[in-house]
Amino acid sequence: YMNSLLCRGDIHCIDQIRMRPVAFYELCNILTRYNLVRQSRNMSIKEQVLLFVQCLGHNVRFRVLAGSFHRSSETCHRYFRIVLKAVLKQIVVRSPDDSTPPEIMNSRRFYPYFKDCVGAIDGTHVRASIPLEIQGRFHGRKGGTTQNVLAAITFDLKFTYVLAGWEGSAHDSRILNSPLSRSGGFKIPEGKIYLGDAGCGVQPGIISPYRGVRYHLNEFSKERPPENEKELFNLRHSSLQTTIERGFGILKKRFCVLDAEPFWSFATQVDVVLACCVIHNHIMGVDPNDPVVQ
C-alpha cells in the first residue's frame, strides 16, 4: 500500500498525502535522525508517518486507515498519537530573522516604506467539536463551533507563530492582549513590525491600516485608484497583509482535517492545528515550489 502511494509520481503522491515524495522522505529522515519516531515490529517509520499525513490530508477515520494499512483501528490510533507528539517536538515554527524580506526589498511598491516589516498576523477559524455545555463560547461569527487560531507568517509563507485553542467567539485583539500570547512565545524582533488588520487594534510592533478610508484590495481598481496618502498606504498594506490569508488558504487546502468535523478531544484538535503548521513549514523549506502553493 505504501509503495502504491509513493512510487506513482508527484501528482498521485500529492493527491494522497498532500506533499511530494521529496518532502515526505525528508520528514521521515528528520523524525528518525532525532529519534522522535522509532520502527516497531508492527509498523515501519515510513508507514507511521504515511498514516499520519493521510489522516491530516483527508480527515481519514482510523477504521478506514485500518483497512488500508491492514492494522487494527487501535494500532492506527496509537501510531497517529506517536507521530503527532513527535512532529510537535520539531523546532520548525521559528521567529523571522532581522533582514528585510526579499519580497519587500525587491519591490519598488514596498521598499523602503515597509523595510522593517517581517510578516503579517491574523486569526482564522477552524472547526471544533466541543462539549454541549460550553459550546456557546465557541460559536464563530459565521456559525458553528470553532477554535480561533492566531498566527503570524513571513512573506515566503512560513508560519513564525501559532496560538491555537481560543474560543471561536474571541476577538483577535483579545487574543493578542492575552498574557498567553505575549508571554507564550510571540516575540517581535527589536525594530521590526508585523502587519495586522483593523481587528488587531493598536498593538506594539503591529501596524494596522488607517480607519475611515478604503482598505481592502477589491475596493481599488484602475478606475478607482487611491485618492490620498492614507489610501495609498492602505492599498500597499493590504497587498502585503493578504499573505496571511493566502497562508491560511494553503493550509486548509492541504489539510482537509482543518475544515472537517473533528473526532478527537479538544486538546488533540489544538495539537492537530499546530502539527499542520509545522508540516506546512517543513514542506515550504524542502519543496518551496510545491504545487499546492501555486
PDB file of C-alpha atoms in Angstrom:
ATOM      1  CA  TYR A   1       0.000   0.000   0.000  1.00  0.00           C
ATOM      2  CA  MET A   2       2.779   2.433   0.908  1.00  0.00           C
ATOM      3  CA  ASN A   3       4.645   1.891  -2.366  1.00  0.00           C
ATOM      4  CA  SER A   4       1.450   2.396  -4.348  1.00  0.00           C
ATOM      5  CA  LEU A   5       1.185   5.898  -2.878  1.00  0.00           C
ATOM      6  CA  LEU A   6       4.821   6.963  -3.056  1.00  0.00           C
ATOM      7  CA  CYS A   7       6.001   5.437  -6.328  1.00  0.00           C
ATOM      8  CA  ARG A   8       3.394   6.572  -8.851  1.00  0.00           C
ATOM      9  CA  GLY A   9       4.643  10.103  -9.437  1.00  0.00           C
ATOM     10  CA  ASP A  10       4.422  13.501  -7.785  1.00  0.00           C
ATOM     11  CA  ILE A  11       0.808  14.252  -8.674  1.00  0.00           C
ATOM     12  CA  HIS A  12      -0.508  10.980  -7.280  1.00  0.00           C
ATOM     13  CA  CYS A  13       1.587  11.419  -4.158  1.00  0.00           C
ATOM     14  CA  ILE A  14       0.271  14.951  -3.587  1.00  0.00           C
ATOM     15  CA  ASP A  15      -3.299  13.739  -4.101  1.00  0.00           C
ATOM     16  CA  GLN A  16      -2.826  11.078  -1.451  1.00  0.00           C
ATOM     17  CA  ILE A  17      -0.523  12.563   1.209  1.00  0.00           C
ATOM     18  CA  ARG A  18      -0.555  16.284   0.261  1.00  0.00           C
ATOM     19  CA  MET A  19       3.176  16.552  -0.450  1.00  0.00           C
ATOM     20  CA  ARG A  20       5.727  15.282  -2.954  1.00  0.00           C
ATOM     21  CA  PRO A  21       7.932  12.277  -2.128  1.00  0.00           C
ATOM     22  CA  VAL A  22      10.983  14.504  -1.521  1.00  0.00           C
ATOM     23  CA  ALA A  23       9.208  16.278   1.352  1.00  0.00           C
ATOM     24  CA  PHE A  24       7.795  13.034   2.747  1.00  0.00           C
ATOM     25  CA  TYR A  25      11.136  11.219   2.806  1.00  0.00           C
ATOM     26  CA  GLU A  26      12.885  14.211   4.374  1.00  0.00           C
ATOM     27  CA  LEU A  27      10.205  14.380   7.076  1.00  0.00           C
ATOM     28  CA  CYS A  28      10.839  10.713   7.830  1.00  0.00           C
ATOM     29  CA  ASN A  29      14.595  11.383   7.907  1.00  0.00           C
ATOM     30  CA  ILE A  30      14.192  14.231  10.421  1.00  0.00           C
ATOM     31  CA  LEU A  31      11.977  12.190  12.725  1.00  0.00           C
ATOM     32  CA  THR A  32      14.450   9.307  12.508  1.00  0.00           C
ATOM     33  CA  ARG A  33      17.569  11.451  12.934  1.00  0.00           C
ATOM     34  CA  TYR A  34      16.319  12.953  16.183  1.00  0.00           C
ATOM     35  CA  ASN A  35      14.970   9.640  17.426  1.00  0.00           C
ATOM     36  CA  LEU A  36      11.440  11.047  17.594  1.00  0.00           C
ATOM     37  CA  VAL A  37       9.809   8.069  15.874  1.00  0.00           C
ATOM     38  CA  ARG A  38      11.066   4.502  16.072  1.00  0.00           C
ATOM     39  CA  GLN A  39      10.399   1.475  13.947  1.00  0.00           C
ATOM     40  CA  SER A  40       8.425  -1.232  15.694  1.00  0.00           C
ATOM     41  CA  ARG A  41       7.502  -4.817  14.995  1.00  0.00           C
ATOM     42  CA  ASN A  42       4.092  -3.641  13.830  1.00  0.00           C
ATOM     43  CA  MET A  43       4.944  -0.682  11.624  1.00  0.00           C
ATOM     44  CA  SER A  44       7.926   0.956   9.937  1.00  0.00           C
ATOM     45  CA  ILE A  45       8.702   4.646  10.398  1.00  0.00           C
ATOM     46  CA  LYS A  46       7.577   5.444   6.857  1.00  0.00           C
ATOM     47  CA  GLU A  47       4.264   3.670   7.452  1.00  0.00           C
ATOM     48  CA  GLN A  48       3.698   5.579  10.687  1.00  0.00           C
ATOM     49  CA  VAL A  49       4.341   8.938   9.029  1.00  0.00           C
ATOM     50  CA  LEU A  50       2.291   7.991   5.970  1.00  0.00           C
ATOM     51  CA  LEU A  51      -0.668   7.061   8.160  1.00  0.00           C
ATOM     52  CA  PHE A  52      -0.366  10.362   9.998  1.00  0.00           C
ATOM     53  CA  VAL A  53      -0.211  12.645   6.952  1.00  0.00           C
ATOM     54  CA  GLN A  54      -3.032  10.765   5.221  1.00  0.00           C
ATOM     55  CA  CYS A  55      -5.207  11.346   8.254  1.00  0.00           C
ATOM     56  CA  LEU A  56      -4.426  15.081   8.248  1.00  0.00           C
ATOM     57  CA  GLY A  57      -4.676  15.453   4.496  1.00  0.00           C
ATOM     58  CA  HIS A  58      -8.031  13.753   4.059  1.00  0.00           C
ATOM     59  CA  ASN A  59      -9.558  13.558   7.552  1.00  0.00           C
ATOM     60  CA  VAL A  60      -9.484   9.773   7.259  1.00  0.00           C
ATOM     61  CA  ARG A  61     -11.013   7.871  10.173  1.00  0.00           C
ATOM     62  CA  PHE A  62      -8.901   5.245  11.905  1.00  0.00           C
ATOM     63  CA  ARG A  63     -11.242   2.443  10.870  1.00  0.00           C
ATOM     64  CA  VAL A  64     -10.607   3.377   7.220  1.00  0.00           C
ATOM     65  CA  LEU A  65      -6.844   3.571   7.774  1.00  0.00           C
ATOM     66  CA  ALA A  66      -7.045   0.176   9.472  1.00  0.00           C
ATOM     67  CA  GLY A  67      -8.321  -1.335   6.234  1.00  0.00           C
ATOM     68  CA  SER A  68      -5.671   0.382   4.105  1.00  0.00           C
ATOM     69  CA  PHE A  69      -2.727  -0.474   6.362  1.00  0.00           C
ATOM     70  CA  HIS A  70      -4.029  -3.890   7.439  1.00  0.00           C
ATOM     71  CA  ARG A  71      -3.765  -2.970  11.105  1.00  0.00           C
ATOM     72  CA  SER A  72      -6.360  -2.594  13.825  1.00  0.00           C
ATOM     73  CA  SER A  73      -8.041   0.759  14.468  1.00  0.00           C
ATOM     74  CA  GLU A  74      -6.389   0.833  17.888  1.00  0.00           C
ATOM     75  CA  THR A  75      -2.950   0.373  16.321  1.00  0.00           C
ATOM     76  CA  CYS A  76      -3.572   3.167  13.807  1.00  0.00           C
ATOM     77  CA  HIS A  77      -4.734   5.479  16.585  1.00  0.00           C
ATOM     78  CA  ARG A  78      -1.690   4.678  18.712  1.00  0.00           C
ATOM     79  CA  TYR A  79       0.778   5.445  15.923  1.00  0.00           C
ATOM     80  CA  PHE A  80      -1.093   8.598  14.962  1.00  0.00           C
ATOM     81  CA  ARG A  81      -0.563   9.832  18.522  1.00  0.00           C
ATOM     82  CA  ILE A  82       3.111   8.866  18.428  1.00  0.00           C
ATOM     83  CA  VAL A  83       3.792  10.825  15.227  1.00  0.00           C
ATOM     84  CA  LEU A  84       1.675  13.778  16.381  1.00  0.00           C
ATOM     85  CA  LYS A  85       3.756  14.051  19.552  1.00  0.00           C
ATOM     86  CA  ALA A  86       6.967  13.699  17.535  1.00  0.00           C
ATOM     87  CA  VAL A  87       6.041  16.381  14.992  1.00  0.00           C
ATOM     88  CA  LEU A  88       5.268  18.872  17.762  1.00  0.00           C
ATOM     89  CA  LYS A  89       8.766  18.395  19.153  1.00  0.00           C
ATOM     90  CA  GLN A  90      10.329  19.729  15.968  1.00  0.00           C
ATOM     91  CA  ILE A  91      11.542  23.318  16.242  1.00  0.00           C
ATOM     92  CA  VAL A  92      10.167  24.345  12.857  1.00  0.00           C
ATOM     93  CA  VAL A  93       7.976  27.343  13.741  1.00  0.00           C
ATOM     94  CA  ARG A  94      10.758  29.901  14.226  1.00  0.00           C
ATOM     95  CA  SER A  95      10.867  33.665  14.588  1.00  0.00           C
ATOM     96  CA  PRO A  96      11.877  35.582  11.444  1.00  0.00           C
ATOM     97  CA  ASP A  97      15.397  36.927  11.038  1.00  0.00           C
ATOM     98  CA  ASP A  98      16.224  40.632  11.148  1.00  0.00           C
ATOM     99  CA  SER A  99      16.921  41.139   7.442  1.00  0.00           C
ATOM    100  CA  THR A 100      14.488  42.832   5.082  1.00  0.00           C
ATOM    101  CA  PRO A 101      12.475  40.126   3.267  1.00  0.00           C
ATOM    102  CA  PRO A 102      13.321  39.880  -0.455  1.00  0.00           C
ATOM    103  CA  GLU A 103       9.613  40.193  -1.259  1.00  0.00           C
ATOM    104  CA  ILE A 104       9.881  43.759   0.070  1.00  0.00           C
ATOM    105  CA  MET A 105      13.496  44.569  -0.810  1.00  0.00           C
ATOM    106  CA  ASN A 106      12.931  43.744  -4.474  1.00  0.00           C
ATOM    107  CA  SER A 107       9.705  45.718  -4.860  1.00  0.00           C
ATOM    108  CA  ARG A 108       9.545  49.455  -5.524  1.00  0.00           C
ATOM    109  CA  ARG A 109       5.967  49.397  -4.218  1.00  0.00           C
ATOM    110  CA  PHE A 110       7.051  48.247  -0.775  1.00  0.00           C
ATOM    111  CA  TYR A 111      10.675  49.327  -0.331  1.00  0.00           C
ATOM    112  CA  PRO A 112      11.722  51.338   1.604  1.00  0.00           C
ATOM    113  CA  TYR A 113       8.276  52.015   3.076  1.00  0.00           C
ATOM    114  CA  PHE A 114       7.890  48.539   4.629  1.00  0.00           C
ATOM    115  CA  LYS A 115      11.590  47.719   5.021  1.00  0.00           C
ATOM    116  CA  ASP A 116      11.173  46.860   8.731  1.00  0.00           C
ATOM    117  CA  CYS A 117       8.184  44.593   8.179  1.00  0.00           C
ATOM    118  CA  VAL A 118       8.917  40.887   8.697  1.00  0.00           C
ATOM    119  CA  GLY A 119       5.470  39.379   8.236  1.00  0.00           C
ATOM    120  CA  ALA A 120       1.719  39.547   8.771  1.00  0.00           C
ATOM    121  CA  ILE A 121      -0.507  38.415  11.622  1.00  0.00           C
ATOM    122  CA  ASP A 122      -4.189  37.488  11.724  1.00  0.00           C
ATOM    123  CA  GLY A 123      -6.652  34.945  13.030  1.00  0.00           C
ATOM    124  CA  THR A 124      -8.598  32.186  11.331  1.00  0.00           C
ATOM    125  CA  HIS A 125     -11.363  29.867  12.445  1.00  0.00           C
ATOM    126  CA  VAL A 126     -11.036  26.083  12.441  1.00  0.00           C
ATOM    127  CA  ARG A 127     -13.984  23.783  13.069  1.00  0.00           C
ATOM    128  CA  ALA A 128     -14.135  22.400  16.590  1.00  0.00           C
ATOM    129  CA  SER A 129     -16.026  19.658  18.390  1.00  0.00           C
ATOM    130  CA  ILE A 130     -16.952  20.986  21.830  1.00  0.00           C
ATOM    131  CA  PRO A 131     -18.986  19.604  24.776  1.00  0.00           C
ATOM    132  CA  LEU A 132     -22.548  20.906  24.672  1.00  0.00           C
ATOM    133  CA  GLU A 133     -22.331  22.770  27.980  1.00  0.00           C
ATOM    134  CA  ILE A 134     -19.590  25.141  26.740  1.00  0.00           C
ATOM    135  CA  GLN A 135     -20.454  25.370  23.048  1.00  0.00           C
ATOM    136  CA  GLY A 136     -21.757  28.926  23.393  1.00  0.00           C
ATOM    137  CA  ARG A 137     -18.248  30.320  23.878  1.00  0.00           C
ATOM    138  CA  PHE A 138     -17.031  28.579  20.731  1.00  0.00           C
ATOM    139  CA  HIS A 139     -19.666  29.817  18.289  1.00  0.00           C
ATOM    140  CA  GLY A 140     -17.823  31.546  15.446  1.00  0.00           C
ATOM    141  CA  ARG A 141     -19.089  34.625  13.670  1.00  0.00           C
ATOM    142  CA  LYS A 142     -20.153  32.548  10.644  1.00  0.00           C
ATOM    143  CA  GLY A 143     -21.980  29.949  12.717  1.00  0.00           C
ATOM    144  CA  GLY A 144     -20.938  26.570  14.045  1.00  0.00           C
ATOM    145  CA  THR A 145     -18.405  25.832  16.766  1.00  0.00           C
ATOM    146  CA  THR A 146     -14.831  26.844  16.000  1.00  0.00           C
ATOM    147  CA  GLN A 147     -11.499  27.477  17.627  1.00  0.00           C
ATOM    148  CA  ASN A 148      -9.837  30.785  16.815  1.00  0.00           C
ATOM    149  CA  VAL A 149      -6.235  30.359  15.691  1.00  0.00           C
ATOM    150  CA  LEU A 150      -3.895  33.354  15.823  1.00  0.00           C
ATOM    151  CA  ALA A 151      -0.863  33.068  13.554  1.00  0.00           C
ATOM    152  CA  ALA A 152       1.990  35.114  12.138  1.00  0.00           C
ATOM    153  CA  ILE A 153       3.568  34.352   8.775  1.00  0.00           C
ATOM    154  CA  THR A 154       6.523  35.545   6.723  1.00  0.00           C
ATOM    155  CA  PHE A 155       6.182  36.677   3.132  1.00  0.00           C
ATOM    156  CA  ASP A 156       7.620  33.373   1.906  1.00  0.00           C
ATOM    157  CA  LEU A 157       4.638  31.657   3.564  1.00  0.00           C
ATOM    158  CA  LYS A 158       6.252  30.166   6.672  1.00  0.00           C
ATOM    159  CA  PHE A 159       4.477  30.368   9.996  1.00  0.00           C
ATOM    160  CA  THR A 160       6.541  32.056  12.706  1.00  0.00           C
ATOM    161  CA  TYR A 161       3.970  31.904  15.486  1.00  0.00           C
ATOM    162  CA  VAL A 162       0.784  29.891  16.042  1.00  0.00           C
ATOM    163  CA  LEU A 163      -1.553  30.100  19.028  1.00  0.00           C
ATOM    164  CA  ALA A 164      -4.476  27.683  18.707  1.00  0.00           C
ATOM    165  CA  GLY A 165      -7.324  26.758  21.027  1.00  0.00           C
ATOM    166  CA  TRP A 166      -9.106  30.057  21.666  1.00  0.00           C
ATOM    167  CA  GLU A 167     -12.895  30.142  21.677  1.00  0.00           C
ATOM    168  CA  GLY A 168     -14.470  30.950  18.328  1.00  0.00           C
ATOM    169  CA  SER A 169     -16.180  33.975  19.885  1.00  0.00           C
ATOM    170  CA  ALA A 170     -12.856  35.531  20.965  1.00  0.00           C
ATOM    171  CA  HIS A 171     -11.779  38.669  19.108  1.00  0.00           C
ATOM    172  CA  ASP A 172      -8.276  38.829  17.615  1.00  0.00           C
ATOM    173  CA  SER A 173      -7.338  41.851  19.726  1.00  0.00           C
ATOM    174  CA  ARG A 174      -8.334  39.997  22.897  1.00  0.00           C
ATOM    175  CA  ILE A 175      -6.098  37.081  21.948  1.00  0.00           C
ATOM    176  CA  LEU A 176      -3.198  39.407  21.159  1.00  0.00           C
ATOM    177  CA  ASN A 177      -3.589  41.153  24.504  1.00  0.00           C
ATOM    178  CA  SER A 178      -3.745  37.928  26.481  1.00  0.00           C
ATOM    179  CA  PRO A 179      -0.829  37.023  28.783  1.00  0.00           C
ATOM    180  CA  LEU A 180      -0.599  33.678  26.973  1.00  0.00           C
ATOM    181  CA  SER A 181       0.104  35.447  23.680  1.00  0.00           C
ATOM    182  CA  ARG A 182       2.593  37.976  24.980  1.00  0.00           C
ATOM    183  CA  SER A 183       4.494  35.681  27.360  1.00  0.00           C
ATOM    184  CA  GLY A 184       3.987  32.448  25.467  1.00  0.00           C
ATOM    185  CA  GLY A 185       6.296  32.979  22.551  1.00  0.00           C
ATOM    186  CA  PHE A 186       5.103  35.753  20.233  1.00  0.00           C
ATOM    187  CA  LYS A 187       8.228  37.874  20.110  1.00  0.00           C
ATOM    188  CA  ILE A 188       8.687  40.656  17.568  1.00  0.00           C
ATOM    189  CA  PRO A 189      12.378  41.319  16.790  1.00  0.00           C
ATOM    190  CA  GLU A 190      13.540  44.701  18.044  1.00  0.00           C
ATOM    191  CA  GLY A 191      12.934  47.428  15.487  1.00  0.00           C
ATOM    192  CA  LYS A 192      10.725  45.164  13.345  1.00  0.00           C
ATOM    193  CA  ILE A 193       6.988  45.144  12.713  1.00  0.00           C
ATOM    194  CA  TYR A 194       4.169  42.852  11.663  1.00  0.00           C
ATOM    195  CA  LEU A 195       1.194  43.925   9.582  1.00  0.00           C
ATOM    196  CA  GLY A 196      -2.216  43.373  11.147  1.00  0.00           C
ATOM    197  CA  ASP A 197      -5.743  44.134  10.042  1.00  0.00           C
ATOM    198  CA  ALA A 198      -8.095  46.553  11.778  1.00  0.00           C
ATOM    199  CA  GLY A 199      -9.174  43.806  14.176  1.00  0.00           C
ATOM    200  CA  CYS A 200      -5.751  43.826  15.823  1.00  0.00           C
ATOM    201  CA  GLY A 201      -6.314  47.308  17.187  1.00  0.00           C
ATOM    202  CA  VAL A 202      -3.367  49.330  18.465  1.00  0.00           C
ATOM    203  CA  GLN A 203      -0.575  46.928  19.435  1.00  0.00           C
ATOM    204  CA  PRO A 204       3.176  47.415  19.987  1.00  0.00           C
ATOM    205  CA  GLY A 205       5.074  46.212  16.930  1.00  0.00           C
ATOM    206  CA  ILE A 206       1.945  45.745  14.811  1.00  0.00           C
ATOM    207  CA  ILE A 207       0.845  48.250  12.165  1.00  0.00           C
ATOM    208  CA  SER A 208      -2.832  48.321  11.245  1.00  0.00           C
ATOM    209  CA  PRO A 209      -4.433  50.165   8.309  1.00  0.00           C
ATOM    210  CA  TYR A 210      -5.892  53.640   8.546  1.00  0.00           C
ATOM    211  CA  ARG A 211      -9.554  53.625   9.525  1.00  0.00           C
ATOM    212  CA  GLY A 212     -12.224  55.576   7.715  1.00  0.00           C
ATOM    213  CA  VAL A 213     -10.716  55.172   4.237  1.00  0.00           C
ATOM    214  CA  ARG A 214     -10.658  52.336   1.722  1.00  0.00           C
ATOM    215  CA  TYR A 215      -8.512  49.351   2.638  1.00  0.00           C
ATOM    216  CA  HIS A 216      -9.495  46.064   1.009  1.00  0.00           C
ATOM    217  CA  LEU A 217      -7.998  45.229  -2.382  1.00  0.00           C
ATOM    218  CA  ASN A 218     -11.404  44.807  -4.015  1.00  0.00           C
ATOM    219  CA  GLU A 219     -12.166  48.441  -3.193  1.00  0.00           C
ATOM    220  CA  PHE A 220      -9.419  49.616  -5.568  1.00  0.00           C
ATOM    221  CA  SER A 221      -9.155  49.345  -9.359  1.00  0.00           C
ATOM    222  CA  LYS A 222      -7.667  51.186 -12.333  1.00  0.00           C
ATOM    223  CA  GLU A 223     -10.850  53.223 -12.427  1.00  0.00           C
ATOM    224  CA  ARG A 224     -10.733  53.826  -8.656  1.00  0.00           C
ATOM    225  CA  PRO A 225      -7.078  54.305  -7.657  1.00  0.00           C
ATOM    226  CA  PRO A 226      -6.008  55.627  -4.225  1.00  0.00           C
ATOM    227  CA  GLU A 227      -7.105  59.227  -3.743  1.00  0.00           C
ATOM    228  CA  ASN A 228      -4.742  60.233  -0.931  1.00  0.00           C
ATOM    229  CA  GLU A 229      -1.711  59.107   1.076  1.00  0.00           C
ATOM    230  CA  LYS A 230      -3.768  57.103   3.566  1.00  0.00           C
ATOM    231  CA  GLU A 231      -5.493  55.131   0.840  1.00  0.00           C
ATOM    232  CA  LEU A 232      -2.174  54.505  -0.915  1.00  0.00           C
ATOM    233  CA  PHE A 233      -0.715  53.198   2.346  1.00  0.00           C
ATOM    234  CA  ASN A 234      -3.772  51.010   2.924  1.00  0.00           C
ATOM    235  CA  LEU A 235      -3.570  49.572  -0.594  1.00  0.00           C
ATOM    236  CA  ARG A 236       0.050  48.540  -0.155  1.00  0.00           C
ATOM    237  CA  HIS A 237      -0.577  47.363   3.397  1.00  0.00           C
ATOM    238  CA  SER A 238      -3.460  45.197   2.186  1.00  0.00           C
ATOM    239  CA  SER A 239      -1.350  43.797  -0.670  1.00  0.00           C
ATOM    240  CA  LEU A 240       1.159  42.500   1.890  1.00  0.00           C
ATOM    241  CA  GLN A 241      -1.367  41.594   4.589  1.00  0.00           C
ATOM    242  CA  THR A 242      -3.110  39.162   2.249  1.00  0.00           C
ATOM    243  CA  THR A 243      -0.068  36.899   2.651  1.00  0.00           C
ATOM    244  CA  ILE A 244      -1.532  35.566   5.898  1.00  0.00           C
ATOM    245  CA  GLU A 245      -4.879  34.916   4.216  1.00  0.00           C
ATOM    246  CA  ARG A 246      -3.069  33.051   1.456  1.00  0.00           C
ATOM    247  CA  GLY A 247      -1.150  31.053   4.059  1.00  0.00           C
ATOM    248  CA  PHE A 248      -4.352  30.025   5.830  1.00  0.00           C
ATOM    249  CA  GLY A 249      -5.899  29.125   2.477  1.00  0.00           C
ATOM    250  CA  ILE A 250      -2.976  26.876   1.542  1.00  0.00           C
ATOM    251  CA  LEU A 251      -3.009  25.273   4.993  1.00  0.00           C
ATOM    252  CA  LYS A 252      -6.700  24.374   4.769  1.00  0.00           C
ATOM    253  CA  LYS A 253      -6.389  23.276   1.154  1.00  0.00           C
ATOM    254  CA  ARG A 254      -3.545  20.922   2.034  1.00  0.00           C
ATOM    255  CA  PHE A 255      -5.017  19.546   5.254  1.00  0.00           C
ATOM    256  CA  CYS A 256      -8.724  18.776   4.893  1.00  0.00           C
ATOM    257  CA  VAL A 257      -8.846  17.842   8.574  1.00  0.00           C
ATOM    258  CA  LEU A 258      -8.964  21.580   9.365  1.00  0.00           C
ATOM    259  CA  ASP A 259     -12.277  22.057   7.552  1.00  0.00           C
ATOM    260  CA  ALA A 260     -13.951  18.850   8.734  1.00  0.00           C
ATOM    261  CA  GLU A 261     -15.869  17.886  11.860  1.00  0.00           C
ATOM    262  CA  PRO A 262     -13.191  16.750  14.357  1.00  0.00           C
ATOM    263  CA  PHE A 263     -13.398  13.367  16.052  1.00  0.00           C
ATOM    264  CA  TRP A 264     -10.742  13.895  18.758  1.00  0.00           C
ATOM    265  CA  SER A 265     -10.670  15.530  22.163  1.00  0.00           C
ATOM    266  CA  PHE A 266     -10.328  19.308  22.066  1.00  0.00           C
ATOM    267  CA  ALA A 267      -6.719  19.122  23.298  1.00  0.00           C
ATOM    268  CA  THR A 268      -5.888  16.908  20.323  1.00  0.00           C
ATOM    269  CA  GLN A 269      -7.764  19.247  17.974  1.00  0.00           C
ATOM    270  CA  VAL A 270      -5.458  22.054  19.102  1.00  0.00           C
ATOM    271  CA  ASP A 271      -2.368  19.874  18.630  1.00  0.00           C
ATOM    272  CA  VAL A 272      -3.531  18.890  15.136  1.00  0.00           C
ATOM    273  CA  VAL A 273      -3.682  22.566  14.084  1.00  0.00           C
ATOM    274  CA  LEU A 274      -0.132  23.103  15.347  1.00  0.00           C
ATOM    275  CA  ALA A 275       1.090  19.935  13.621  1.00  0.00           C
ATOM    276  CA  CYS A 276      -0.410  21.056  10.299  1.00  0.00           C
ATOM    277  CA  CYS A 277       1.502  24.338  10.570  1.00  0.00           C
ATOM    278  CA  VAL A 278       4.741  22.512  11.411  1.00  0.00           C
ATOM    279  CA  ILE A 279       4.411  20.181   8.423  1.00  0.00           C
ATOM    280  CA  HIS A 280       3.475  23.107   6.172  1.00  0.00           C
ATOM    281  CA  ASN A 281       6.697  24.870   7.219  1.00  0.00           C
ATOM    282  CA  HIS A 282       8.649  21.685   6.583  1.00  0.00           C
ATOM    283  CA  ILE A 283       7.245  21.413   3.056  1.00  0.00           C
ATOM    284  CA  MET A 284       7.937  25.085   2.325  1.00  0.00           C
ATOM    285  CA  GLY A 285      11.548  24.601   3.423  1.00  0.00           C
ATOM    286  CA  VAL A 286      12.183  21.391   1.483  1.00  0.00           C
ATOM    287  CA  ASP A 287       9.951  21.948  -1.546  1.00  0.00           C
ATOM    288  CA  PRO A 288       9.074  25.669  -1.906  1.00  0.00           C
ATOM    289  CA  ASN A 289       7.701  25.071  -5.416  1.00  0.00           C
ATOM    290  CA  ASP A 290       5.202  22.529  -4.125  1.00  0.00           C
ATOM    291  CA  PRO A 291       2.165  22.558  -6.484  1.00  0.00           C
ATOM    292  CA  VAL A 292      -0.322  23.048  -3.635  1.00  0.00           C
ATOM    293  CA  VAL A 293       1.199  26.506  -3.067  1.00  0.00           C
ATOM    294  CA  GLN A 294       0.996  27.573  -6.702  1.00  0.00           C
TER     295      GLN A 294
END
